Amino acid sequence: MDALWVLYLQRLRRDRWQLTSWVLSIGVLAWFAVEAIATTFGNQAARAEILQLATATPAILVLRGLARGPELGAFTFFEIYTFLALLAGLMNTFLAVRHTRAEEESGRAELVFATAAGRWVPLAATVLHGAVANVLVAGATAIGFLGGGLDPAGSIVAGLATGAAGFAFLGVGLLAGRFFSTSRGANGISAALVMLAYLLRGFGDATGQISGDGLTVTAAWPSWLSPIGWGQQTFAYTGNRLWPLLLPLVVGAGCVAVVGIITARRDVGTSLLAGRAGPAEAAPTLRGPFSLALRLQRGAIIGWCIGGLAMGVLTGSLGNAIQSAITTNPQVTAALRAMVEAQGTSMTQLLIAALFEVSGILAAACGLQAVLRLRQEEVAGTAGLVLSEPVSRMRWLRSFLELGAVSVVLVMAFTAVGAWFSLLLAGDSSGAVADIWQTALNQLPAALIYLSLPAAVFVLWPRATIAVGWALLGLGVVFGVYGGMLGFDRTLRDLSPFTHSPVTTGTGTDWSGGFWMLGITAVLTVFALAAVRRREVGAA
Amino acid sequence: MDTAIRTVDLHKNFGQVKALDGLDLEVSTGEIHGFLGPNGAGKTTTLRILLGLARASSGSASVLGLHPWADAVELHRRVASVPGDVALWPNLSGGEAIDLLFRLRGGTTDSPVYRQRKQRLCDVFDFDPTKRGRAYSKGNRQKVALIAALVTDAELYLFDEPTSGLDPLMESVFTAEIHRIVQENGSSVLLSSHILSEVEHLASRVSIIRSGRIVDGGTLDSLRHLTRTEISFTRDGVDMDTLATAPQVHDLSLDGDRVKFGADSDRVHEVLPLLGALGVKGLLVAPPSLEELFLHHYGDSIAAPAETADGGPHSHRHRHLTTRTGA
Ligand SMILES: Nc1ncnc2c1ncn2[C@@H]1O[C@H](COP(=O)(O)OP(=O)(O)OP(=O)(O)O)[C@@H](O)[C@H]1O
Ligand SMILES: [Mg+2]
């Protein structure tokens, strides 16, 4: 018992800042959402109108949620819950992997295992830590909604729905940690599963049964495959059902049980998907820092490209539904623009703009990972091996930046190809299809910022590279993509690169923001390349 | 060029910590130079500066006539190294890592010479190149770095505790390989260690570093001369007064029926006539072990036993200083 307590406190202490920022972000987002919605869509009638538009526009349902009427609470839940649950999911999978697989990888787990703590207590401490974190998330969400002035019962249900979804992903993360032998692999796959859960329910919501008045949607079956979908089924503020939350809790507990069984049977440090033997000789292509970077990032790039492809395919899968809703009514598009941070003249254009913007985030994340890899290589010590050979620090940094740029382009290319095929298959022949390539190109400048900016951080403040890199991306997404909905003012939203992505409209594309970002990227890149020559390897 | 490495008054500060504090190190071309010192003495820091991975706070360093920080890339074409703590890429096999590192030097791994060398090294080190990085034990990770370094023809090899994690058999393989590269190519080797025996088998000269400074150096034989030889004989009614007043004799004592004292190693020949005149029996002359020499330079706590046997810490510290200024 003592050991459990000690290990729990150690985890809490290690995560104190990280956990605080996750929990606070989630709570504050909930609060902002209520405030912004109360301001923008003040009265019931306005919200009803928007809801009717939304339910007729599957793209919005994918990115928002399950419509359950125009009442302020239900409307807020519809707008923000899936995003909160997404954040809670990522928080949990990272937490789970950080305290299990990553610990084993570093060898620290073995130290603990050798003590009286044995093999069960560390697992129990991680589960306890995660469970408490989810209680905090639930509390923060509920308080956020309450603080915004929503009714207590619904707010508590909404909070519980967020925490419960988080708990399911805690189990997913733990399980991934048992299956994969590296923390990168485990993090990657479990984050991908969180995204999948988000998209599954998006698909289910978008293809669900719309009520006669267009104000409520009954989700189709894919939503029932997703912990985030289960959370939505609580119908917070209108139904306040708690029984759907049994599902994520059972899934989470089930995963923990399976992990327990595996733990009982395996050695510390091993994984179920144990590495196979490798070749005794390197393939001819593995010959320089760029090919090494590619080899290291290959799995991640493939994963992000699949994500991009999925976003693209979603565009066309929803295309049919959109066909019927194509409208030239400017009032409708204006209202939609208030909900989706995108512009366009036709519904298809809107849909492409909205989903490609999400792909742009995936592309940025993929590129960012390539740059963060520099720091991981440095901390692991493998950077020293390369830099002890005739490879200059500049060439080394440049290789990872080049790979980052290639991955950004690849993710957008996969998105565009997926969208192009699926729209053609859906029979959409509108001009919007031709805009696909342009729209994909539009996302590149913002994503490239997420190469050059972390590269500069890597040179100037090595220790902070990874945290700052992800934080910048997170803030960029919240300010730039959700900023409008959350009612952030212009100056705040302008801080995000995504705000400045060029937008293709019927009359063409304004690339002034794009060129600015390309210029900033060029300056930051040149700075990083020049400054890394003066930087020691392995600096703190 | 007859010096492979020369550092003059090298300093390296990490904030308040002075990792190097005026290091003067010289390694001649073609020699195997042992770099000895306790934990935290600054060995790794020195080697990283010599490799251009870290930059000296002040002082100068020249490696193969190049400036290690400014000319790092040029230098790395001519230097092979093994870091103190070998990390591998988890998803690359050992064989892939070795090939990659060789190709980074501009070499081609298709040549029969390379293949044959790599194969031979894998054989003598009993190393399986098909495992993935994460599956290797510490010793096997070490072998990857050793093979990657030894498979190249370098003018200078920098090894940071190269045998840590290797079993004794592999240590002797390593020793043989080092002798080979020096004989075949006339390469220079700087190898850090805190294991004396390893250096004893390999090095022709050593430098002992402590707290960021070289506290002693030279050939092993010359170092031996700087410590005391222990002499003992059967008491057997010998008059000890002549010995007690002789300047060469230190710490005269009785141990059961044997008389013991220490003599400066380079003045033992002056003591022998005295002993001859006394007609001692059961004479035993024990030259100083390198362990003693080594402990002498190590931390105070470790050195305590050696120092009491040798006349107390103060006289010791004094000798310490004279040795350094003399060297
Ligand atoms: N990056 C760093 N930041 C702060 N201090 C450092 C850093 N690297 C080394 N030091 C300090 O510099 C001193 C010398 O360390 P170094 O690693 O060179 O010792 P060493 O002789 O290689 O020791 P060992 O035998 O344990 O490998 C130590 O006091 C160490 O704590
Ligand atoms: Mg060291």
PDB file of C-alpha atoms in Angstrom, chain A residues 24-246:
ATOM      1  CA  LEU A  24      -7.180  23.717 -17.077  1.00  0.00           C
ATOM      2  CA  SER A  25      -7.259  23.901 -20.876  1.00  0.00           C
ATOM      3  CA  ILE A  26     -10.230  21.578 -21.021  1.00  0.00           C
ATOM      4  CA  GLY A  27     -12.103  23.479 -18.298  1.00  0.00           C
ATOM      5  CA  VAL A  28     -11.319  26.884 -19.765  1.00  0.00           C
ATOM      6  CA  LEU A  29     -12.347  25.739 -23.242  1.00  0.00           C
ATOM      7  CA  ALA A  30     -15.691  24.589 -21.862  1.00  0.00           C
ATOM      8  CA  TRP A  31     -16.205  27.929 -20.185  1.00  0.00           C
ATOM      9  CA  PHE A  32     -15.224  29.946 -23.279  1.00  0.00           C
ATOM     10  CA  ALA A  33     -17.515  27.880 -25.449  1.00  0.00           C
ATOM     11  CA  VAL A  34     -20.560  28.731 -23.354  1.00  0.00           C
ATOM     12  CA  GLU A  35     -19.640  32.387 -23.200  1.00  0.00           C
ATOM     13  CA  ALA A  36     -18.998  32.606 -26.940  1.00  0.00           C
ATOM     14  CA  ILE A  37     -22.167  30.773 -27.895  1.00  0.00           C
ATOM     15  CA  ALA A  38     -24.271  32.891 -25.547  1.00  0.00           C
ATOM     16  CA  THR A  39     -22.855  35.972 -27.253  1.00  0.00           C
ATOM     17  CA  THR A  40     -22.933  34.857 -30.870  1.00  0.00           C
ATOM     18  CA  PHE A  41     -26.167  32.878 -30.879  1.00  0.00           C
ATOM     19  CA  GLY A  42     -27.963  34.630 -28.056  1.00  0.00           C
ATOM     20  CA  ASN A  43     -31.529  33.500 -28.522  1.00  0.00           C
ATOM     21  CA  GLN A  44     -33.280  30.229 -28.994  1.00  0.00           C
ATOM     22  CA  ALA A  45     -34.559  31.131 -32.464  1.00  0.00           C
ATOM     23  CA  ALA A  46     -31.092  31.915 -33.803  1.00  0.00           C
ATOM     24  CA  ARG A  47     -29.777  28.654 -32.442  1.00  0.00           C
ATOM     25  CA  ALA A  48     -32.658  26.732 -33.947  1.00  0.00           C
ATOM     26  CA  GLU A  49     -31.934  28.235 -37.324  1.00  0.00           C
ATOM     27  CA  ILE A  50     -28.264  27.357 -37.125  1.00  0.00           C
ATOM     28  CA  LEU A  51     -29.054  23.844 -35.991  1.00  0.00           C
ATOM     29  CA  GLN A  52     -31.303  23.272 -38.951  1.00  0.00           C
ATOM     30  CA  LEU A  53     -28.516  24.397 -41.248  1.00  0.00           C
ATOM     31  CA  ALA A  54     -26.036  22.251 -39.431  1.00  0.00           C
ATOM     32  CA  THR A  55     -28.084  19.092 -39.571  1.00  0.00           C
ATOM     33  CA  ALA A  56     -28.451  19.668 -43.294  1.00  0.00           C
ATOM     34  CA  THR A  57     -24.669  19.969 -43.602  1.00  0.00           C
ATOM     35  CA  PRO A  58     -22.907  16.786 -42.600  1.00  0.00           C
ATOM     36  CA  ALA A  59     -19.488  18.454 -42.638  1.00  0.00           C
ATOM     37  CA  ILE A  60     -20.512  20.461 -39.635  1.00  0.00           C
ATOM     38  CA  LEU A  61     -21.828  17.454 -37.820  1.00  0.00           C
ATOM     39  CA  VAL A  62     -18.503  15.686 -38.325  1.00  0.00           C
ATOM     40  CA  LEU A  63     -16.604  18.495 -36.685  1.00  0.00           C
ATOM     41  CA  ARG A  64     -19.197  19.296 -34.032  1.00  0.00           C
ATOM     42  CA  GLY A  65     -21.447  16.618 -32.673  1.00  0.00           C
ATOM     43  CA  LEU A  66     -24.899  15.281 -32.166  1.00  0.00           C
ATOM     44  CA  ALA A  67     -27.645  17.891 -32.379  1.00  0.00           C
ATOM     45  CA  ARG A  68     -30.114  17.653 -29.497  1.00  0.00           C
ATOM     46  CA  GLY A  69     -32.199  20.803 -29.808  1.00  0.00           C
ATOM     47  CA  PRO A  70     -31.568  24.534 -29.612  1.00  0.00           C
ATOM     48  CA  GLU A  71     -31.556  24.939 -25.827  1.00  0.00           C
ATOM     49  CA  LEU A  72     -28.299  26.743 -24.805  1.00  0.00           C
ATOM     50  CA  GLY A  73     -26.872  23.829 -22.815  1.00  0.00           C
ATOM     51  CA  ALA A  74     -27.627  21.215 -25.428  1.00  0.00           C
ATOM     52  CA  PHE A  75     -26.362  23.493 -28.173  1.00  0.00           C
ATOM     53  CA  THR A  76     -23.072  24.083 -26.332  1.00  0.00           C
ATOM     54  CA  PHE A  77     -22.683  20.375 -25.739  1.00  0.00           C
ATOM     55  CA  PHE A  78     -23.261  19.835 -29.465  1.00  0.00           C
ATOM     56  CA  GLU A  79     -20.609  22.396 -30.368  1.00  0.00           C
ATOM     57  CA  ILE A  80     -17.775  21.595 -28.005  1.00  0.00           C
ATOM     58  CA  TYR A  81     -18.152  18.188 -26.358  1.00  0.00           C
ATOM     59  CA  THR A  82     -16.469  16.096 -29.043  1.00  0.00           C
ATOM     60  CA  PHE A  83     -13.434  18.366 -29.028  1.00  0.00           C
ATOM     61  CA  LEU A  84     -13.200  18.234 -25.231  1.00  0.00           C
ATOM     62  CA  ALA A  85     -13.448  14.456 -25.338  1.00  0.00           C
ATOM     63  CA  LEU A  86     -10.770  14.373 -28.030  1.00  0.00           C
ATOM     64  CA  LEU A  87      -8.451  16.365 -25.780  1.00  0.00           C
ATOM     65  CA  ALA A  88      -9.276  14.166 -22.801  1.00  0.00           C
ATOM     66  CA  GLY A  89      -8.518  11.109 -24.940  1.00  0.00           C
ATOM     67  CA  LEU A  90      -5.102  12.386 -25.995  1.00  0.00           C
ATOM     68  CA  MET A  91      -4.304  13.393 -22.437  1.00  0.00           C
ATOM     69  CA  ASN A  92      -5.061   9.866 -21.258  1.00  0.00           C
ATOM     70  CA  THR A  93      -3.191   7.931 -23.910  1.00  0.00           C
ATOM     71  CA  PHE A  94      -0.072  10.051 -23.466  1.00  0.00           C
ATOM     72  CA  LEU A  95      -0.340   9.684 -19.711  1.00  0.00           C
ATOM     73  CA  ALA A  96      -0.724   5.912 -19.920  1.00  0.00           C
ATOM     74  CA  VAL A  97       2.220   5.419 -22.260  1.00  0.00           C
ATOM     75  CA  ARG A  98       4.422   7.871 -20.364  1.00  0.00           C
ATOM     76  CA  HIS A  99       4.183   5.883 -17.163  1.00  0.00           C
ATOM     77  CA  THR A 100       4.356   2.400 -18.635  1.00  0.00           C
ATOM     78  CA  ARG A 101       6.085   1.769 -21.944  1.00  0.00           C
ATOM     79  CA  ALA A 102       8.261   4.871 -21.831  1.00  0.00           C
ATOM     80  CA  GLU A 103       9.408   3.896 -18.343  1.00  0.00           C
ATOM     81  CA  GLU A 104      10.280   0.405 -19.485  1.00  0.00           C
ATOM     82  CA  GLU A 105      12.096   1.759 -22.489  1.00  0.00           C
ATOM     83  CA  SER A 106      14.261   3.965 -20.339  1.00  0.00           C
ATOM     84  CA  GLY A 107      15.002   1.083 -18.003  1.00  0.00           C
ATOM     85  CA  ARG A 108      13.586   2.937 -15.012  1.00  0.00           C
ATOM     86  CA  ALA A 109      10.729   0.463 -14.769  1.00  0.00           C
ATOM     87  CA  GLU A 110      13.211  -2.276 -14.074  1.00  0.00           C
ATOM     88  CA  LEU A 111      14.603  -0.374 -11.129  1.00  0.00           C
ATOM     89  CA  VAL A 112      11.139  -0.067  -9.655  1.00  0.00           C
ATOM     90  CA  PHE A 113      10.303  -3.654 -10.488  1.00  0.00           C
ATOM     91  CA  ALA A 114      13.335  -4.800  -8.551  1.00  0.00           C
ATOM     92  CA  THR A 115      12.061  -3.070  -5.427  1.00  0.00           C
ATOM     93  CA  ALA A 116       9.269  -4.215  -3.191  1.00  0.00           C
ATOM     94  CA  ALA A 117       6.841  -2.508  -5.565  1.00  0.00           C
ATOM     95  CA  GLY A 118       6.986  -5.511  -7.860  1.00  0.00           C
ATOM     96  CA  ARG A 119       5.092  -5.701 -11.090  1.00  0.00           C
ATOM     97  CA  TRP A 120       1.544  -4.847 -10.027  1.00  0.00           C
ATOM     98  CA  VAL A 121       1.994  -1.733  -8.005  1.00  0.00           C
ATOM     99  CA  PRO A 122       3.424   0.434 -10.814  1.00  0.00           C
ATOM    100  CA  LEU A 123       0.477  -0.520 -13.016  1.00  0.00           C
ATOM    101  CA  ALA A 124      -1.994   0.137 -10.196  1.00  0.00           C
ATOM    102  CA  ALA A 125      -0.352   3.490  -9.511  1.00  0.00           C
ATOM    103  CA  THR A 126      -0.657   4.470 -13.182  1.00  0.00           C
ATOM    104  CA  VAL A 127      -4.330   3.442 -13.276  1.00  0.00           C
ATOM    105  CA  LEU A 128      -4.993   5.368 -10.092  1.00  0.00           C
ATOM    106  CA  HIS A 129      -3.152   8.372 -11.467  1.00  0.00           C
ATOM    107  CA  GLY A 130      -5.135   8.231 -14.701  1.00  0.00           C
ATOM    108  CA  ALA A 131      -8.431   7.733 -12.903  1.00  0.00           C
ATOM    109  CA  VAL A 132      -7.823  10.727 -10.677  1.00  0.00           C
ATOM    110  CA  ALA A 133      -6.812  12.762 -13.724  1.00  0.00           C
ATOM    111  CA  ASN A 134     -10.150  11.905 -15.338  1.00  0.00           C
ATOM    112  CA  VAL A 135     -12.050  12.904 -12.226  1.00  0.00           C
ATOM    113  CA  LEU A 136     -10.232  16.223 -12.464  1.00  0.00           C
ATOM    114  CA  VAL A 137     -11.121  16.527 -16.134  1.00  0.00           C
ATOM    115  CA  ALA A 138     -14.760  15.769 -15.337  1.00  0.00           C
ATOM    116  CA  GLY A 139     -14.706  18.372 -12.569  1.00  0.00           C
ATOM    117  CA  ALA A 140     -13.018  21.002 -14.720  1.00  0.00           C
ATOM    118  CA  THR A 141     -15.473  20.461 -17.563  1.00  0.00           C
ATOM    119  CA  ALA A 142     -18.477  20.643 -15.257  1.00  0.00           C
ATOM    120  CA  ILE A 143     -17.153  23.759 -13.564  1.00  0.00           C
ATOM    121  CA  GLY A 144     -16.401  25.314 -16.943  1.00  0.00           C
ATOM    122  CA  PHE A 145     -19.963  24.786 -18.132  1.00  0.00           C
ATOM    123  CA  LEU A 146     -21.377  25.873 -14.772  1.00  0.00           C
ATOM    124  CA  GLY A 147     -19.190  28.951 -14.792  1.00  0.00           C
ATOM    125  CA  GLY A 148     -20.594  29.822 -18.188  1.00  0.00           C
ATOM    126  CA  GLY A 149     -24.042  29.776 -16.624  1.00  0.00           C
ATOM    127  CA  LEU A 150     -25.419  26.404 -17.715  1.00  0.00           C
ATOM    128  CA  ASP A 151     -27.611  24.309 -15.472  1.00  0.00           C
ATOM    129  CA  PRO A 152     -25.855  22.178 -12.818  1.00  0.00           C
ATOM    130  CA  ALA A 153     -27.305  18.739 -13.571  1.00  0.00           C
ATOM    131  CA  GLY A 154     -26.485  18.927 -17.266  1.00  0.00           C
ATOM    132  CA  SER A 155     -23.044  20.340 -16.557  1.00  0.00           C
ATOM    133  CA  ILE A 156     -22.230  17.483 -14.231  1.00  0.00           C
ATOM    134  CA  VAL A 157     -23.395  14.966 -16.821  1.00  0.00           C
ATOM    135  CA  ALA A 158     -21.327  16.697 -19.482  1.00  0.00           C
ATOM    136  CA  GLY A 159     -18.315  16.614 -17.161  1.00  0.00           C
ATOM    137  CA  LEU A 160     -18.810  12.934 -16.426  1.00  0.00           C
ATOM    138  CA  ALA A 161     -19.159  12.212 -20.135  1.00  0.00           C
ATOM    139  CA  THR A 162     -15.778  13.842 -20.767  1.00  0.00           C
ATOM    140  CA  GLY A 163     -14.070  12.049 -17.899  1.00  0.00           C
ATOM    141  CA  ALA A 164     -15.581   8.675 -18.774  1.00  0.00           C
ATOM    142  CA  ALA A 165     -14.479   8.915 -22.401  1.00  0.00           C
ATOM    143  CA  GLY A 166     -11.045   9.827 -21.095  1.00  0.00           C
ATOM    144  CA  PHE A 167     -10.995   6.733 -18.904  1.00  0.00           C
ATOM    145  CA  ALA A 168     -11.721   4.477 -21.882  1.00  0.00           C
ATOM    146  CA  PHE A 169      -8.682   5.961 -23.628  1.00  0.00           C
ATOM    147  CA  LEU A 170      -6.591   5.457 -20.524  1.00  0.00           C
ATOM    148  CA  GLY A 171      -7.208   1.737 -21.019  1.00  0.00           C
ATOM    149  CA  VAL A 172      -6.472   2.035 -24.733  1.00  0.00           C
ATOM    150  CA  GLY A 173      -3.161   3.738 -23.988  1.00  0.00           C
ATOM    151  CA  LEU A 174      -2.189   1.103 -21.424  1.00  0.00           C
ATOM    152  CA  LEU A 175      -3.011  -1.660 -23.851  1.00  0.00           C
ATOM    153  CA  ALA A 176      -1.040  -0.011 -26.650  1.00  0.00           C
ATOM    154  CA  GLY A 177       1.881   0.205 -24.258  1.00  0.00           C
ATOM    155  CA  ARG A 178       1.774  -3.562 -23.877  1.00  0.00           C
ATOM    156  CA  PHE A 179       1.585  -4.268 -27.576  1.00  0.00           C
ATOM    157  CA  PHE A 180       4.259  -1.917 -28.851  1.00  0.00           C
ATOM    158  CA  SER A 181       7.864  -2.047 -27.896  1.00  0.00           C
ATOM    159  CA  THR A 182       8.564   1.664 -28.217  1.00  0.00           C
ATOM    160  CA  SER A 183       6.747   4.534 -26.575  1.00  0.00           C
ATOM    161  CA  ARG A 184       6.657   6.291 -29.930  1.00  0.00           C
ATOM    162  CA  GLY A 185       4.830   3.364 -31.453  1.00  0.00           C
ATOM    163  CA  ALA A 186       2.436   3.124 -28.514  1.00  0.00           C
ATOM    164  CA  ASN A 187       1.799   6.876 -28.499  1.00  0.00           C
ATOM    165  CA  GLY A 188       1.277   6.940 -32.221  1.00  0.00           C
ATOM    166  CA  ILE A 189      -1.176   4.088 -32.357  1.00  0.00           C
ATOM    167  CA  SER A 190      -3.191   5.170 -29.358  1.00  0.00           C
ATOM    168  CA  ALA A 191      -3.415   8.775 -30.560  1.00  0.00           C
ATOM    169  CA  ALA A 192      -4.543   7.404 -33.908  1.00  0.00           C
ATOM    170  CA  LEU A 193      -7.231   5.390 -32.122  1.00  0.00           C
ATOM    171  CA  VAL A 194      -8.439   8.550 -30.407  1.00  0.00           C
ATOM    172  CA  MET A 195      -8.675  10.244 -33.799  1.00  0.00           C
ATOM    173  CA  LEU A 196     -10.441   7.209 -35.166  1.00  0.00           C
ATOM    174  CA  ALA A 197     -12.958   7.351 -32.335  1.00  0.00           C
ATOM    175  CA  TYR A 198     -13.523  11.008 -33.152  1.00  0.00           C
ATOM    176  CA  LEU A 199     -14.025  10.317 -36.846  1.00  0.00           C
ATOM    177  CA  LEU A 200     -16.194   7.258 -36.274  1.00  0.00           C
ATOM    178  CA  ARG A 201     -18.675   9.205 -34.265  1.00  0.00           C
ATOM    179  CA  GLY A 202     -18.367  12.060 -36.782  1.00  0.00           C
ATOM    180  CA  PHE A 203     -19.370   9.659 -39.494  1.00  0.00           C
ATOM    181  CA  GLY A 204     -22.176   8.237 -37.403  1.00  0.00           C
ATOM    182  CA  ASP A 205     -23.470  11.679 -36.497  1.00  0.00           C
ATOM    183  CA  ALA A 206     -23.274  12.935 -40.068  1.00  0.00           C
ATOM    184  CA  THR A 207     -25.172   9.971 -41.448  1.00  0.00           C
ATOM    185  CA  GLY A 208     -27.707   9.800 -38.612  1.00  0.00           C
ATOM    186  CA  GLN A 209     -31.468  10.211 -38.701  1.00  0.00           C
ATOM    187  CA  ILE A 210     -32.523  13.853 -38.704  1.00  0.00           C
ATOM    188  CA  SER A 211     -35.792  14.693 -36.988  1.00  0.00           C
ATOM    189  CA  GLY A 212     -38.602  16.331 -38.915  1.00  0.00           C
ATOM    190  CA  ASP A 213     -37.888  19.777 -37.536  1.00  0.00           C
ATOM    191  CA  GLY A 214     -34.188  19.413 -38.258  1.00  0.00           C
ATOM    192  CA  LEU A 215     -33.262  20.139 -34.658  1.00  0.00           C
ATOM    193  CA  THR A 216     -32.194  16.735 -33.421  1.00  0.00           C
ATOM    194  CA  VAL A 217     -30.195  13.881 -34.857  1.00  0.00           C
ATOM    195  CA  THR A 218     -30.227  10.236 -33.890  1.00  0.00           C
ATOM    196  CA  ALA A 219     -26.753   8.929 -34.441  1.00  0.00           C
ATOM    197  CA  ALA A 220     -26.138   6.077 -36.869  1.00  0.00           C
ATOM    198  CA  TRP A 221     -24.362   2.953 -35.655  1.00  0.00           C
ATOM    199  CA  PRO A 222     -20.749   4.062 -36.213  1.00  0.00           C
ATOM    200  CA  SER A 223     -21.158   6.522 -33.336  1.00  0.00           C
ATOM    201  CA  TRP A 224     -21.878   3.599 -31.070  1.00  0.00           C
ATOM    202  CA  LEU A 225     -18.397   2.232 -31.728  1.00  0.00           C
ATOM    203  CA  SER A 226     -16.723   5.266 -30.215  1.00  0.00           C
ATOM    204  CA  PRO A 227     -16.180   6.270 -26.571  1.00  0.00           C
ATOM    205  CA  ILE A 228     -16.747   9.865 -27.682  1.00  0.00           C
ATOM    206  CA  GLY A 229     -20.003   8.746 -29.290  1.00  0.00           C
ATOM    207  CA  TRP A 230     -21.047   7.136 -26.005  1.00  0.00           C
ATOM    208  CA  GLY A 231     -20.392  10.364 -24.172  1.00  0.00           C
ATOM    209  CA  GLN A 232     -22.676  12.145 -26.615  1.00  0.00           C
ATOM    210  CA  GLN A 233     -25.413   9.650 -25.879  1.00  0.00           C
ATOM    211  CA  THR A 234     -25.817  11.096 -22.389  1.00  0.00           C
ATOM    212  CA  PHE A 235     -27.854  13.869 -24.074  1.00  0.00           C
ATOM    213  CA  ALA A 236     -26.506  16.243 -21.459  1.00  0.00           C
ATOM    214  CA  TYR A 237     -28.907  19.079 -20.580  1.00  0.00           C
ATOM    215  CA  THR A 238     -31.839  17.471 -22.366  1.00  0.00           C
ATOM    216  CA  GLY A 239     -31.825  13.817 -21.363  1.00  0.00           C
ATOM    217  CA  ASN A 240     -29.115  13.646 -18.691  1.00  0.00           C
ATOM    218  CA  ARG A 241     -28.775   9.883 -19.162  1.00  0.00           C
ATOM    219  CA  LEU A 242     -25.946   8.311 -17.247  1.00  0.00           C
ATOM    220  CA  TRP A 243     -26.223   4.715 -18.415  1.00  0.00           C
ATOM    221  CA  PRO A 244     -24.306   5.219 -21.692  1.00  0.00           C
ATOM    222  CA  LEU A 245     -21.275   6.089 -19.582  1.00  0.00           C
ATOM    223  CA  LEU A 246     -21.143   2.503 -18.404  1.00  0.00           C
TER     224      LEU A 246
END
